[in-house]
Coordinates of C-alpha atoms and ligand atoms in Angstrom, one line a residue:
X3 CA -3.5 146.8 134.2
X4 CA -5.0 145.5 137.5
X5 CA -3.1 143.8 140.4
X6 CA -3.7 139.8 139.8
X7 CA -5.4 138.4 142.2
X8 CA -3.3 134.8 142.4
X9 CA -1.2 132.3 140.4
X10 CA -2.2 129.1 139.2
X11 CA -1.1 126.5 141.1
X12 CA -2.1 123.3 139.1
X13 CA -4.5 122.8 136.3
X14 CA -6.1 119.7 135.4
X15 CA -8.9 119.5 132.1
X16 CA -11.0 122.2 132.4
X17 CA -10.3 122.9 136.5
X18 CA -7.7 125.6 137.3
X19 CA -6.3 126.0 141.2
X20 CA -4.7 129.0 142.1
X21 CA -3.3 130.4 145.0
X22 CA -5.1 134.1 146.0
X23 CA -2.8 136.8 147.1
X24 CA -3.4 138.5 150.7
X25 CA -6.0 140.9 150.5
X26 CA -7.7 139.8 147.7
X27 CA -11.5 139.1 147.5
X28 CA -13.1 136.5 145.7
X29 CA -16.4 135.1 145.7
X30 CA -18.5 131.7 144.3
X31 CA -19.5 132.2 141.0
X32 CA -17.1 135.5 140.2
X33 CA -15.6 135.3 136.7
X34 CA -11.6 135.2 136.6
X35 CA -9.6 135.6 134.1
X36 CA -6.7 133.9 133.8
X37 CA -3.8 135.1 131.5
X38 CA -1.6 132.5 129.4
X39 CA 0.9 133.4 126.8
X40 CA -1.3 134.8 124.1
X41 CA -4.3 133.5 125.3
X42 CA -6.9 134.6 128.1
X43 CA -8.9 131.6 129.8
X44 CA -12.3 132.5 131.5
X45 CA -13.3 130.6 134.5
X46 CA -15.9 130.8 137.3
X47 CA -15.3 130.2 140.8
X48 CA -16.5 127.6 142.2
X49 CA -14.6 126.1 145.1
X50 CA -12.2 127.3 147.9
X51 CA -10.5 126.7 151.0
X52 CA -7.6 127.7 153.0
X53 CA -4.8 126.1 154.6
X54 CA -1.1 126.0 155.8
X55 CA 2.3 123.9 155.0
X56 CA 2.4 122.2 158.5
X57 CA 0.7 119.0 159.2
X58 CA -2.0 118.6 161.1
X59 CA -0.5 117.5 164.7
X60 CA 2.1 120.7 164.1
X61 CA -1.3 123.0 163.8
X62 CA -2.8 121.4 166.9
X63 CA 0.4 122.1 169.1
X64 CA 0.8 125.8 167.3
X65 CA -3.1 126.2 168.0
X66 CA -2.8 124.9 171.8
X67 CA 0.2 127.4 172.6
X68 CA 2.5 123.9 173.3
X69 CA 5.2 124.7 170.5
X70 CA 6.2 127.2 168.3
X71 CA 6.8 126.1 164.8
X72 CA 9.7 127.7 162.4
X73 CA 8.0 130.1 159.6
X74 CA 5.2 128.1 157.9
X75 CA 2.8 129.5 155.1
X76 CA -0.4 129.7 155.4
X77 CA -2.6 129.9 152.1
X78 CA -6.1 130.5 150.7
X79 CA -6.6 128.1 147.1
X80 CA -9.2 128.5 145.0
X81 CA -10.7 126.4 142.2
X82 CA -12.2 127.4 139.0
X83 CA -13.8 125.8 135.8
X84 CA -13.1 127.2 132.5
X85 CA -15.8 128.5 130.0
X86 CA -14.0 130.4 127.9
X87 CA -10.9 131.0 125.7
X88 CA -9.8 134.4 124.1
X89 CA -7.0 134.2 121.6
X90 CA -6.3 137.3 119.1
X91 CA -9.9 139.0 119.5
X92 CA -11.1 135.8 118.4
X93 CA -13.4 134.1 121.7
X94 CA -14.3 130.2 121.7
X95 CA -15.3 127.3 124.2
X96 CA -12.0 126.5 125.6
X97 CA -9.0 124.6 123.3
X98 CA -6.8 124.3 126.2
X99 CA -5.9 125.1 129.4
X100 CA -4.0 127.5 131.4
X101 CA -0.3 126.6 133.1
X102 CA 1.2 126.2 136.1
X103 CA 2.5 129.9 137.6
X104 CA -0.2 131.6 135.4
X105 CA -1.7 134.9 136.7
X106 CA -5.1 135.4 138.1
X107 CA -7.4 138.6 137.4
X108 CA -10.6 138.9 138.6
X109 CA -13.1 140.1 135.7
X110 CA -12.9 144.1 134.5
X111 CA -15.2 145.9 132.5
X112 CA -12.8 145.4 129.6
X113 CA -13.7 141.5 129.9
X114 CA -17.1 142.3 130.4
X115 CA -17.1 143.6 126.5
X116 CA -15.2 140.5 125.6
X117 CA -17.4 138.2 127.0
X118 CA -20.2 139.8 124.5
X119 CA -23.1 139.7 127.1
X120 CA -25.0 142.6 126.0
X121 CA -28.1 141.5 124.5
X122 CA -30.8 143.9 123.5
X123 CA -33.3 143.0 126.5
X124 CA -30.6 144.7 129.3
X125 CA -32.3 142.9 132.5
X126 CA -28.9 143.8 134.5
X127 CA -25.4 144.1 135.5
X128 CA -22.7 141.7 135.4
X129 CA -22.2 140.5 139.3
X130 CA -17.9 140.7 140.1
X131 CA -17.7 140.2 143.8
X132 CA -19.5 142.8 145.6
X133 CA -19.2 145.2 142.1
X134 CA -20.8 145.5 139.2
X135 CA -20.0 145.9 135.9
X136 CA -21.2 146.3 132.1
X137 CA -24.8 145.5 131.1
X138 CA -25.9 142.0 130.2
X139 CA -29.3 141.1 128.5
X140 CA -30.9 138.5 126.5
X141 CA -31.2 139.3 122.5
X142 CA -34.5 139.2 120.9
X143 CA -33.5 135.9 119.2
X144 CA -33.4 134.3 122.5
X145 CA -37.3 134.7 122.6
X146 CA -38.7 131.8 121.0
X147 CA -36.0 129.9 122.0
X148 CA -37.7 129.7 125.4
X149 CA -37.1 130.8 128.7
X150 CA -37.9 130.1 132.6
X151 CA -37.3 132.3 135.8
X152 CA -36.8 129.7 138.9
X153 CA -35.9 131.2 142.5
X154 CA -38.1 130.5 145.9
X155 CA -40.6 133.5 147.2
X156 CA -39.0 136.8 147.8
X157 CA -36.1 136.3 145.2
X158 CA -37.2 138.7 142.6
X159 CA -38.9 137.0 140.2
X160 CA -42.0 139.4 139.7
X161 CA -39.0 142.1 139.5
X162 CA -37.0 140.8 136.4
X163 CA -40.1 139.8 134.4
X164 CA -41.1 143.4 135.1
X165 CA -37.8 144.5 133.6
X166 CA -37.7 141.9 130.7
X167 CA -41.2 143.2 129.9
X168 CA -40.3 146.5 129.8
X169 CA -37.4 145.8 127.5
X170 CA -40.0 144.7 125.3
X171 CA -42.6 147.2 125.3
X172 CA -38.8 149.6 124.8
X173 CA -38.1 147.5 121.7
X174 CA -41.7 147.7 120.0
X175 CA -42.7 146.7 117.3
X176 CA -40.4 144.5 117.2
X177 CA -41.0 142.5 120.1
X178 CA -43.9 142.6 122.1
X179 CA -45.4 140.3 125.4
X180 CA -48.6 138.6 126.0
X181 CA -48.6 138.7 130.0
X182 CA -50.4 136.9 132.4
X183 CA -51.0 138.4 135.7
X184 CA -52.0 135.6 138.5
X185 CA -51.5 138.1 141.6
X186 CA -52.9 140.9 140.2
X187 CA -49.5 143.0 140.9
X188 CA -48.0 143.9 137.7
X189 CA -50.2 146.7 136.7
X190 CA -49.6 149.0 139.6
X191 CA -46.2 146.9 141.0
X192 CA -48.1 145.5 144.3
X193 CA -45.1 143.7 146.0
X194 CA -42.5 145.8 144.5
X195 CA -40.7 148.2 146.5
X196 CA -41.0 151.4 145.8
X197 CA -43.9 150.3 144.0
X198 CA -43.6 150.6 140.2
X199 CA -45.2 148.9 137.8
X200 CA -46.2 148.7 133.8
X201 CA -49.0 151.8 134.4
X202 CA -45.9 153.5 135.3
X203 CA -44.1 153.0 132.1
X204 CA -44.1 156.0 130.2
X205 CA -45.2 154.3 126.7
X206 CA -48.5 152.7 129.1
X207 CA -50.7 154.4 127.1
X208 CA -49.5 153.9 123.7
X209 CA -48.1 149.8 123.9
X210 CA -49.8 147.9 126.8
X211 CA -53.2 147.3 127.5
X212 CA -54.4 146.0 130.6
X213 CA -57.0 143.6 130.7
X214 CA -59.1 142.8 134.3
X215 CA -61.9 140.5 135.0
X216 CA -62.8 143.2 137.6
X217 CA -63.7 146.2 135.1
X218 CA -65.8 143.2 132.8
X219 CA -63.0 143.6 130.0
X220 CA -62.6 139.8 130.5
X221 CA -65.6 138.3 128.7
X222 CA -65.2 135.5 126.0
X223 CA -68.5 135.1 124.0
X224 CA -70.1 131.7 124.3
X225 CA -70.9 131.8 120.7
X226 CA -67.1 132.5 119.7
X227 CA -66.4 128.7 121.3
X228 CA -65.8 126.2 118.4
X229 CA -65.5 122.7 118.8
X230 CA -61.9 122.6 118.3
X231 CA -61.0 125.1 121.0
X232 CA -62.1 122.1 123.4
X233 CA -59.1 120.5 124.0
X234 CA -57.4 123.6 124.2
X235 CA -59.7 124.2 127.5
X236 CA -60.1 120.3 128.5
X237 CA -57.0 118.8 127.8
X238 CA -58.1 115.5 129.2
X239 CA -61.2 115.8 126.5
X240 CA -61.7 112.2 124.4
X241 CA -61.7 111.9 120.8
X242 CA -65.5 110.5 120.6
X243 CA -66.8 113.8 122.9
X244 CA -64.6 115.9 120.7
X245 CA -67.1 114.1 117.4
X246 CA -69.7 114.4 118.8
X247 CA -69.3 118.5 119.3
X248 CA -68.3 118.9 115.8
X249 CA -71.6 117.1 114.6
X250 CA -73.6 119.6 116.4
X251 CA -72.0 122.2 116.1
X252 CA -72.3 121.8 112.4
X253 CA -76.4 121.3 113.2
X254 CA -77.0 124.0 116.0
X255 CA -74.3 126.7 114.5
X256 CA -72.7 129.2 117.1
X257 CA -75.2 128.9 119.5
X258 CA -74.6 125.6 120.0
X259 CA -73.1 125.5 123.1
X260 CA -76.2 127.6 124.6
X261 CA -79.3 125.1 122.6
X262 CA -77.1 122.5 124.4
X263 CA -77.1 123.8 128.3
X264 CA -80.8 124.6 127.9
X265 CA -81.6 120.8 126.6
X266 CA -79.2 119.0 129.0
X267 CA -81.1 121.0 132.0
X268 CA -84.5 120.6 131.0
X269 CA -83.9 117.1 129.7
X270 CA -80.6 115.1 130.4
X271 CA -78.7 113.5 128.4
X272 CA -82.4 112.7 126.2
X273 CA -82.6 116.0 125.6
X274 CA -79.2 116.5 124.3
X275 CA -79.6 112.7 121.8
X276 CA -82.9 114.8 120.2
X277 CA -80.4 117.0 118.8
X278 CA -78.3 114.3 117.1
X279 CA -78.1 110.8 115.6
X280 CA -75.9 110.2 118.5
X281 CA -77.2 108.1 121.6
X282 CA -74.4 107.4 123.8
X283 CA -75.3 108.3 127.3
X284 CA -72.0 108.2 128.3
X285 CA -70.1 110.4 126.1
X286 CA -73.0 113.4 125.8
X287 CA -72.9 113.4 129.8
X288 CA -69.3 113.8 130.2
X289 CA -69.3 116.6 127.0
X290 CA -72.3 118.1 128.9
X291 CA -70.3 118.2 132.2
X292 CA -67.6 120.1 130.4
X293 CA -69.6 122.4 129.2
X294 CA -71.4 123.5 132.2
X295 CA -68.1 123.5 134.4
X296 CA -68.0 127.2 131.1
X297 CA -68.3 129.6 133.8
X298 CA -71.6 132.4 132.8
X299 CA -69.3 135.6 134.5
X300 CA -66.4 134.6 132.1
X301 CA -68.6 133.2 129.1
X302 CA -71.9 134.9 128.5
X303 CA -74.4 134.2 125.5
X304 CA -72.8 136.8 122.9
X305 CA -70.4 137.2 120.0
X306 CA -67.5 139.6 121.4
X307 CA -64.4 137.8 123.1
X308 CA -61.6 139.9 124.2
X309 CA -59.2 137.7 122.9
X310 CA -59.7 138.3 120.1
X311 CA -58.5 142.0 121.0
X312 CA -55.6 140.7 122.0
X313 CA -54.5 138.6 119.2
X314 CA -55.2 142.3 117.3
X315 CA -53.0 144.1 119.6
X316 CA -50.0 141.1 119.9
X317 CA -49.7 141.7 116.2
X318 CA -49.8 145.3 116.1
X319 CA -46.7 145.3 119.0
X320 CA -48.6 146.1 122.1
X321 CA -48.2 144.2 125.1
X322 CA -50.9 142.9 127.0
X323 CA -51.3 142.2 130.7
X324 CA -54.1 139.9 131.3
X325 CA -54.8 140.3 135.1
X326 CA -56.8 137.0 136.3
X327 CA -56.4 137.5 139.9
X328 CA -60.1 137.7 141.5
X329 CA -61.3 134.8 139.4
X330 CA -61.0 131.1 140.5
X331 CA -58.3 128.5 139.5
X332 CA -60.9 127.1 136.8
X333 CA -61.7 130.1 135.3
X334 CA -58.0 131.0 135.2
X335 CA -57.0 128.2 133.4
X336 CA -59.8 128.4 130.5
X337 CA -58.7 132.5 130.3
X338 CA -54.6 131.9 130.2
X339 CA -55.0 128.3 127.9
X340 CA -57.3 130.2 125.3
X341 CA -55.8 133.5 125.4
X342 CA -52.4 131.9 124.4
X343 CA -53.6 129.3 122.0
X344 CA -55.6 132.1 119.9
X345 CA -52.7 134.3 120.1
X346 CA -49.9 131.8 119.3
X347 CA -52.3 129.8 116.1
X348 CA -52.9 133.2 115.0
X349 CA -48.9 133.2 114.2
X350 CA -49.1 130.1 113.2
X351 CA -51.6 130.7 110.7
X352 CA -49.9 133.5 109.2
X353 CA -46.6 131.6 108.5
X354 CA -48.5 129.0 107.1
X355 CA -50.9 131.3 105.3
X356 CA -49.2 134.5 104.5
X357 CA -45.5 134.1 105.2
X358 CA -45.3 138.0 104.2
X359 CA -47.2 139.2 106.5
X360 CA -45.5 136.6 109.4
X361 CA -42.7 138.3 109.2
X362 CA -44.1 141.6 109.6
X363 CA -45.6 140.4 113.3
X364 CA -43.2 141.1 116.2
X365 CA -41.6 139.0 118.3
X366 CA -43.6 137.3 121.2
X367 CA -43.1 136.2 124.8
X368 CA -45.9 134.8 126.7
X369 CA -44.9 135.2 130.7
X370 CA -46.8 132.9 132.5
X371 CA -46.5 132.4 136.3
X372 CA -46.8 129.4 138.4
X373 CA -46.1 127.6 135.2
X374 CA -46.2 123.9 137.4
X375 CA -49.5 124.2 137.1
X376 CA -49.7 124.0 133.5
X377 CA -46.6 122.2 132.6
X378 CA -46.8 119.5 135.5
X379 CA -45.6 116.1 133.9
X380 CA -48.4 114.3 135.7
X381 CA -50.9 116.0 134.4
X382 CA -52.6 116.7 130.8
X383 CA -50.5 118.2 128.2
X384 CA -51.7 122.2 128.1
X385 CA -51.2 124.5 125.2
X386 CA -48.3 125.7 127.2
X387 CA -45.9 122.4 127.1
X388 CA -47.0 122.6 123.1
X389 CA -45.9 126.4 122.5
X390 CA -42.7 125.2 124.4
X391 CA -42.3 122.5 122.1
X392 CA -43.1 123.6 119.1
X393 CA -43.7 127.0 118.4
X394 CA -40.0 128.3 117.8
X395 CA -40.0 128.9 114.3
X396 CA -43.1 130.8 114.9
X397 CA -41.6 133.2 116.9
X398 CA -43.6 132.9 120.0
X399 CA -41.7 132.4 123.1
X400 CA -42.7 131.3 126.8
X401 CA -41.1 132.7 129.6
X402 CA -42.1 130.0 132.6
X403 CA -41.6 131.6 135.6
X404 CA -42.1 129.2 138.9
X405 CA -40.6 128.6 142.3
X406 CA -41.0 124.8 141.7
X407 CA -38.8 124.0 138.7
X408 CA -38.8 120.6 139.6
X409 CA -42.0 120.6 139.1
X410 CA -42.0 121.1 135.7
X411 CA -42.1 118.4 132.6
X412 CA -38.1 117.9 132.1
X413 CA -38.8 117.5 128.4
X414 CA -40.1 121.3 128.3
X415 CA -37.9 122.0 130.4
X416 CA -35.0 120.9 128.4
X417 CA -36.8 123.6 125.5
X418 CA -35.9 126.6 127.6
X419 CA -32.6 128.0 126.9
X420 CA -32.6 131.2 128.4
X421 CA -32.8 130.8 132.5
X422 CA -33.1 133.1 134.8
X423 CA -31.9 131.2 138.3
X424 CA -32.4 133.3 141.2
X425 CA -31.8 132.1 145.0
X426 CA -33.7 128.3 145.3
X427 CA -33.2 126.9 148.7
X428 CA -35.5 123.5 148.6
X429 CA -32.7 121.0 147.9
X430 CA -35.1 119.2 144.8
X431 CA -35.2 122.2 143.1
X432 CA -31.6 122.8 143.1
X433 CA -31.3 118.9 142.4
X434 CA -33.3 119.5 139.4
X435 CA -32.2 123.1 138.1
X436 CA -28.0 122.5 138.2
X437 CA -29.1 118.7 137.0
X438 CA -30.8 119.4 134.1
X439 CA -29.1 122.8 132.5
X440 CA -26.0 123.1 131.0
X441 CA -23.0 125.1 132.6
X442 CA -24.8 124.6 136.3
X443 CA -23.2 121.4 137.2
X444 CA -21.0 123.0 139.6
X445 CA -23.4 125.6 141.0
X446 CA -25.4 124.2 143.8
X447 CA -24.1 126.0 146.7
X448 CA -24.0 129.1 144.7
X449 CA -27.7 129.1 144.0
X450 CA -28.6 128.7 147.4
X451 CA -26.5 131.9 148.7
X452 CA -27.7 134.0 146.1
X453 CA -29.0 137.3 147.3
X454 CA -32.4 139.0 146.4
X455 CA -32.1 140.1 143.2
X456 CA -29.4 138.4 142.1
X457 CA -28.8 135.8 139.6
X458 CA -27.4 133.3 137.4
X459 CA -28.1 133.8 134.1
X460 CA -27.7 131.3 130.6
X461 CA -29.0 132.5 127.6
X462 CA -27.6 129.7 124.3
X463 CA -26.9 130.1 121.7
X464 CA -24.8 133.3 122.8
X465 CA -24.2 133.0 126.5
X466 CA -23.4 129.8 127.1
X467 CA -22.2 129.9 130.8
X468 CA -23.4 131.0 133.7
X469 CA -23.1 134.4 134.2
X470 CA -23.8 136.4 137.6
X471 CA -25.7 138.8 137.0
X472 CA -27.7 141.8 139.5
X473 CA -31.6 142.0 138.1
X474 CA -32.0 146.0 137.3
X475 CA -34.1 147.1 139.9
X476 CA -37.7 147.8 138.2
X477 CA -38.1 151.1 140.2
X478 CA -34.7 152.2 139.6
X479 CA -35.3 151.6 136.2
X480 CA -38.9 153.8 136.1
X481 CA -37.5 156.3 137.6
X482 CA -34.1 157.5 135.4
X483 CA -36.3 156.3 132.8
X484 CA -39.3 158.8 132.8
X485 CA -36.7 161.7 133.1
X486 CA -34.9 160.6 129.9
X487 CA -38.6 160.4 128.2
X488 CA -39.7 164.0 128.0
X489 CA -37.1 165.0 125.5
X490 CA -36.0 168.1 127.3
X491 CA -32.4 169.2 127.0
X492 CA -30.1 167.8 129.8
X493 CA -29.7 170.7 132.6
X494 CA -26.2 171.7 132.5
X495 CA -23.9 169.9 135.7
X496 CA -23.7 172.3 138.7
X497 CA -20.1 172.3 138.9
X498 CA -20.2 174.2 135.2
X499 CA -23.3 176.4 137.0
X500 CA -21.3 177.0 139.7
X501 CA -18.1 177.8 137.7
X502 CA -20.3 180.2 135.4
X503 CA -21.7 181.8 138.9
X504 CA -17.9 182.5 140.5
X505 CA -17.0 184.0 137.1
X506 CA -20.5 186.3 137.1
X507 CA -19.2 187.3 141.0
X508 CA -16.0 187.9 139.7
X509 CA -17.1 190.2 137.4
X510 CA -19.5 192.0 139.7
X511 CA -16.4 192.8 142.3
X512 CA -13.9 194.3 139.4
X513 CA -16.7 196.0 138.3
X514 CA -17.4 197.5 141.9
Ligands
ATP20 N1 -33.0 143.4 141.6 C1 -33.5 143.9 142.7 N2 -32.9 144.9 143.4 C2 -33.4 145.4 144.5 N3 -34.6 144.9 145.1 C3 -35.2 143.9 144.5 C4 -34.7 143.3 143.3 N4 -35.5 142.4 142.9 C5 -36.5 142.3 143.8 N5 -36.3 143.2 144.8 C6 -37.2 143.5 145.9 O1 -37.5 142.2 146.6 C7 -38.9 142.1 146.9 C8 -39.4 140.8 146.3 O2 -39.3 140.9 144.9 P1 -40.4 140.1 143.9 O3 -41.8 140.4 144.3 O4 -39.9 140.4 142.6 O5 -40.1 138.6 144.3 P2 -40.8 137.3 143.8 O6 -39.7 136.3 143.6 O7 -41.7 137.6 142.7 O8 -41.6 136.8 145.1 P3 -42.9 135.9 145.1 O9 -42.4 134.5 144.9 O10 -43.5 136.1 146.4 O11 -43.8 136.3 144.0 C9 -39.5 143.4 146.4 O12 -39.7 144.3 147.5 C10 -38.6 143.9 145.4 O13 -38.7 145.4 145.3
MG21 MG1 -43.7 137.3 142.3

C-alpha cells in the first residue's frame, strides 16, 4: 500500500478538499483516489493553493522580520471533483461522497486497471504527475461514434492520428481508415521527429495504399460524375440546376458533362438550351459555371476514377492515405467531399441492400484535417457535418482533427464523443472546447498548460471523464514495433549470457 498523499479536509457534492502531506506532489488534472469505508472515490485535481493559520497582518509582521509569532501551520489544500465510485469490484458514476479525515492516494497502476481505460486502439499512457502508468485507448466501438483531436500548432496532433491510424491498420480487418493527407506528411512522417511515418509500418505493403496527385494516381473520370454527386461537390448547388443536370444527363449519357463544356464554349448558354427543352438563362449559366470550375488535371475525359479503388480497398480492410497536398484548396475539397461520400454511401448501400454482407465490412474512420473548413457553421453543409450526423449505425466514423474547435458547427460538434484535447492556448477555443463537452467544465487552465504530447482524453460511452493521458510517441512506437514483427525468437537477456559465460570460464580454469 502507498503512503497517502493527504486527508480530506471538507467535502461538499461532488468537490472533495484535502490537505496534502509535506513532500508530496500533485498536479492539475492527476487522478486521486480517495479511500472511504468500503468505497474508493475517484477524483481529478483541479484546484490548489496554499496557506497558513495566522491572519494576514500576523504574516506581514512575520514576513517583515517585526515579530515573531508562536508555532503556526502552514498548509498546501487541494480541491478535487469526483468522477468515479468503486464499491465491491463493482465501478459507477459517483452515489456519494467521501468524509471528512478521509485519506488521499494519488492514482497506481492498480487503479489504472479499475478505471477500465484500456481500449483496443492504445494511443497512450495514463498521465499521474510526472509518471506514467497503464495503457489507455479508445475501443473500436468508439469509431462511429465520432471523434475530434483539438490542440494549437506543435501540440501533436499529426502524432496521435498517426498512432490511432496505426492501431487500425494493427486491428485489420476489422477496422480500417480512409485518411486524408492535407500536408502531405503522413506518408514519410514530415514534421515528425525522428521521422516515421505509415511507409514505415511494417504491414505498408499489405494494408495501406497511398494515393498522390503527384504520381497521377489521383484522377476521377469525368464520365464517372453523375448528376447526383453534385451537391456532394457544390453544396450550395439549387434544386432547379440540380433538374436540369438529371434531364441531360438522361439525354447526353456519361459524356454529358464533356457535350456540355464543348457547347457552353462555343455557344453560351444557347448552346447548352439546344440540348434541352430547358431555356432558363440563368440556371444553365450558373450549372455551367460549376462545371467548368471541374478542374481537367483532377477530372479528365475518361471512365476510371480512383475512388472507386478506394471504396474497393475500405471494404477489403486497407487503409488509405489520400495525399492532396500540391493541389489547390478547390481541387481539394471536390477530392476529400467525393472520396468520403462514395466511400461512406457505399456502406450505406450495403446495410440497406445486403445487410449480410454490411456486417462483413470493417470498421471505418475517416481523419480529416483542418476540419473548420468543411464543418464551418457559416458555411454550406458538406458531406462531412452529414457523416457526423448520421452515419453511426453505418459504422463510419470521423475523426475531425483542427486547431480551431470553435470553429466548428456545435451541433456536429456535440456528435463527437471521443476527444482528443491537446494544449489550446487561444482563450475561444478553450471557451468553446471545456464549454461544450462533458467532464471539461473544470479544465480550462489545465488545457492551456498541457505539454506537447500530452492530453485529455473522453471517450463515452466507456470513459466518461477526462483522463490525462501521454500520446505514444509515433516513432517510439515504429521502432519496438518492427523488432517484434519479424518473428524471430527473443535473444536471451545478457545478464543470463553473461551468467552462462562466467560458468563456461569457470569451467575452463578447473579444467586448467
Ligand atoms: N507524444 C509525443 N511524444 C513526444 N514528442 C511528440 C509527441 N507528439 C508530438 N511530438 C513531437 O512534437 C512535434 C510536433 O508534433 P505534430 O506534428 O504531431 O504536431 P501538430 O499538432 O500536428 O502540429 P501542426 O498543427 O503544426 O500540424 C513533432 O516533432 C513530434 O515528433
Ligand atoms: Mg499536424
Amino acid at each position: 500500500m502507498s503512503e497517502p498523499a493527504g486527508f480530506v479536509r471538507e467535502v461538499k457534492g461532488d468537490k472533495v478538499s484535502f490537505f496534502l502531506n509535506k513532500g508530496t506532489d500533485l498536479s492539475f488534472g492527476q487522478i486521486v483516489r480517495v479511500d472511504s469505508g468500503n468505497r474508493s472515490f475517484y477524483a481529478r485535481v483541479v484546484d490548489a493553493g496554499s496557506s497558513s493559520t495566522l491572519k494576514t497582518d500576523e504574516q506581514l509582521r512575520e514576513a517583515e522580520g517585526k515579530e515573531s509569532f508562536g508555532p503556526y501551520s502552514s498548509y498546501r489544500h487541494v480541491d478535487a471533483i469526483l468522477f468515479l465510485e468503486k464499491e465491491v469490484g463493482k465501478i459507477r458514476s459517483p452515489t456519494f461522497n467521501p468524509d471528512y479525515m478521509d485519506k488521499v492516494y494519488t492514482a497506481t497502476d492498480e487503479d489504472c486497471s479499475v478505471l477500465r481505460l484500456a481500449g483496443e486502439l492504445e494511443i497512450g499512457r495514463l498521465r499521474s504527475g510526472k509518471h506514467v502508468l497503464g495503457p489507455v485507448g479508445i475501443s473500436v466501438e468508439a469509431i462511429p461514434l465520432m471523434m475530434g483531436m483539438f490542440g494549437m500548432t506543435g501540440c501533436g496532433k499529426t502524432n496521435c492520428e498517426l498512432m490511432l491510424n496505426a492501431r487500425i491498420i494493427d486491428s485489420s480487418p476489422r477496422t480500417v481508415g480512409l485518411i486524408f493527407d492535407f500536408a502531405g506528411q503522413l506518408l514519410e512522417g514530415k514534421g515528425i521527429a525522428p521521422q516515421r511515418g505509415l511507409r514505415d509500418h511494417p504491414l505498408f505493403h499489405t494494408k495501406i495504399r497511398y494515393y498522390s496527385a503527384r504520381e497521377q494516381k489521383m484522377l476521377v473520370g469525368l464520365y464517372t460524375i453523375r448528376p447526383q454527386k453534385l451537391s456532394t461537390l457544390f453544396p450550395d448547388i439549387t434544386h432547379h440546376q440540380v433538374r436540369l443536370a438529371q434531364k441531360l444527363y438522361k439525354s447526353l449519357g456519361n459524356t454529358w458533362i464533356e457535350q456540355l463544356q464543348e457547347a457552353y464554349s462555343i455557344n453560351g448558354h444557347k448552346g447548352v438550351a439546344e440540348l434541352t427543352d430547358y431555356k432558363g438563362k440563368a440556371v444553365i449559366d450558373a450549372l455551367m459555371l460549376k462545371l467548368s470550375s471541374l478542374s481537367p488535371h483532377l477530372f479528365p475525359p475518361s471512365d476510371y476514377s480512383f475512388v472507386d479503388d478506394v471504396v474497393q480497398n475500405v471494404g477489403q480492410g486497407v487503409t488509405c492515405l489520400v495525399d492532396i497536398s500540391g493541389l489547390s484548396s478547390e481541387e481539394q475539397y471536390d477530392v476529400t467531399c467525393l472520396t468520403a461520400s462514395s466511400v461512406a454511401l457505399h456502406y450505406k448501400r450495403l446495410w440497406e441492400s445486403d445487410f449480410n454482407a454490411w456486417k462483413k465490412l470493417p470498421t471505418l474512420l475517416i481523419t480529416l484535417e483542418e476540419a473548420h473548413e468543411f464543418l464551418d457553421p457559416n458555411m454550406p453543409k458538406t458531406i462531412f457535418s452529414d457523416i457526423a450526423l448520421t452515419y453511426r449505425k453505418y459504422r463510419v466514423g470521423l475523426n475531425a482533427v483542427t486547431p480551431r474547435p470553435s470553429r466548428i458547427n456545435p451541433n456536429v460538434f456535440a456528435e463527437l464523443w471521443t476527444k482528443v484535447v491537446m494544449k489550446t492556448e487561444l482563450r475561444r477555443d478553450r471557451v468553446y472546447l471545456t464549454g461544450n463537452t462533458p467532464y471539461l467544465e473544470y479544465s480550462d487552465t489545465e488545457v492551456k498548460m498541457l505539454d506537447v504530447g500530452e492530453a485529455l482524453l473522453i471517450s463515452e460511452p466507456k470513459i466518461r471523464f477526462a483522463v490525462p493521458i501521454k500520446v505514444i510517441h509515433y516513432p517510439e512506437y515504429i521502432d519496438e514495433r518492427g523488432e517484434v514483427d519479424y518473428k524471430l525468437s527473443a535473444s536471451k537477456p545478457l545478464s543470463e549470457m553473461d551468467e552462462r559465460l562466467k560458468k563456461l570460464r569457470e569451467a575452463g580454469k578447473t579444467n586448467l
